[in-house]
Amino acid sequence: MILLKAWASFEADKRIGGFSPQTLKAYLLKSLLLIDYFKDVEMELLDTNKLK
Protein backbone atom coordinates (compact mmCIF):
# COMPACT_ATOMS: atom_id res chain seq x y z
CA MET A 1 0.00 0.00 0.00
CA ILE A 2 1.34 3.43 -0.88
CA LEU A 3 1.73 6.00 1.87
CA LEU A 4 -1.07 8.27 0.69
CA LYS A 5 -3.58 5.41 0.64
CA ALA A 6 -2.37 4.30 4.07
CA TRP A 7 -3.01 7.81 5.37
CA ALA A 8 -6.57 7.77 4.02
CA SER A 9 -7.31 4.47 5.75
CA PHE A 10 -5.69 5.64 8.98
CA GLU A 11 -7.62 8.91 8.96
CA ALA A 12 -10.92 7.17 8.35
CA ASP A 13 -10.26 4.80 11.25
CA LYS A 14 -9.33 7.63 13.62
CA ARG A 15 -12.30 9.76 12.51
CA ILE A 16 -14.64 6.87 13.32
CA GLY A 17 -12.77 6.51 16.62
CA GLY A 18 -13.77 10.05 17.55
CA PHE A 19 -10.39 11.77 17.28
CA SER A 20 -10.64 15.56 17.29
CA PRO A 21 -10.21 17.56 14.07
CA GLN A 22 -7.08 19.15 15.56
CA THR A 23 -5.51 15.74 16.22
CA LEU A 24 -6.35 14.58 12.70
CA LYS A 25 -4.82 17.76 11.30
CA ALA A 26 -1.62 17.14 13.27
CA TYR A 27 -1.49 13.55 12.01
CA LEU A 28 -2.03 14.79 8.46
CA LEU A 29 0.86 17.22 8.76
CA LYS A 30 3.18 14.47 9.99
CA SER A 31 2.02 12.15 7.21
CA LEU A 32 2.56 14.79 4.54
CA LEU A 33 6.09 15.41 5.82
CA LEU A 34 6.80 11.69 5.61
CA ILE A 35 5.34 11.48 2.10
CA ASP A 36 7.30 14.55 1.02
CA TYR A 37 10.54 13.01 2.25
CA PHE A 38 10.08 9.46 0.93
CA LYS A 39 7.70 10.35 -1.92
CA ASP A 40 4.59 8.21 -2.26
CA VAL A 41 6.36 4.84 -2.03
CA GLU A 42 5.08 1.41 -1.16
CA MET A 43 5.08 1.00 2.62
CA GLU A 44 6.82 -2.36 2.28
CA LEU A 45 9.92 -0.53 1.02
CA LEU A 46 10.31 1.37 4.29
CA ASP A 47 12.11 -0.07 7.28
CA THR A 48 13.14 1.27 10.66
CA ASN A 49 16.58 2.27 9.44
CA LYS A 50 15.09 4.47 6.72
CA LEU A 51 12.67 6.01 9.19
CA LYS A 52 15.47 6.86 11.60
mmCIF file of C-alpha atoms in Angstrom, residues 1 4-16 19 23-24 27-28 31:
data_model
loop_
_atom_site.group_PDB
_atom_site.id
_atom_site.type_symbol
_atom_site.label_atom_id
_atom_site.label_comp_id
_atom_site.label_asym_id
_atom_site.label_seq_id
_atom_site.Cartn_x
_atom_site.Cartn_y
_atom_site.Cartn_z
ATOM 1 C CA MET A 1 0.000 0.000 0.000
ATOM 2 C CA LEU A 4 -1.071 8.269 0.688
ATOM 3 C CA LYS A 5 -3.577 5.406 0.638
ATOM 4 C CA ALA A 6 -2.373 4.300 4.070
ATOM 5 C CA TRP A 7 -3.014 7.806 5.372
ATOM 6 C CA ALA A 8 -6.568 7.773 4.016
ATOM 7 C CA SER A 9 -7.306 4.470 5.751
ATOM 8 C CA PHE A 10 -5.685 5.642 8.977
ATOM 9 C CA GLU A 11 -7.617 8.914 8.964
ATOM 10 C CA ALA A 12 -10.923 7.166 8.351
ATOM 11 C CA ASP A 13 -10.256 4.801 11.248
ATOM 12 C CA LYS A 14 -9.334 7.626 13.620
ATOM 13 C CA ARG A 15 -12.299 9.764 12.508
ATOM 14 C CA ILE A 16 -14.636 6.868 13.320
ATOM 15 C CA PHE A 19 -10.394 11.771 17.283
ATOM 16 C CA THR A 23 -5.511 15.743 16.220
ATOM 17 C CA LEU A 24 -6.353 14.578 12.699
ATOM 18 C CA TYR A 27 -1.494 13.546 12.009
ATOM 19 C CA LEU A 28 -2.035 14.787 8.463
ATOM 20 C CA SER A 31 2.015 12.149 7.214
#
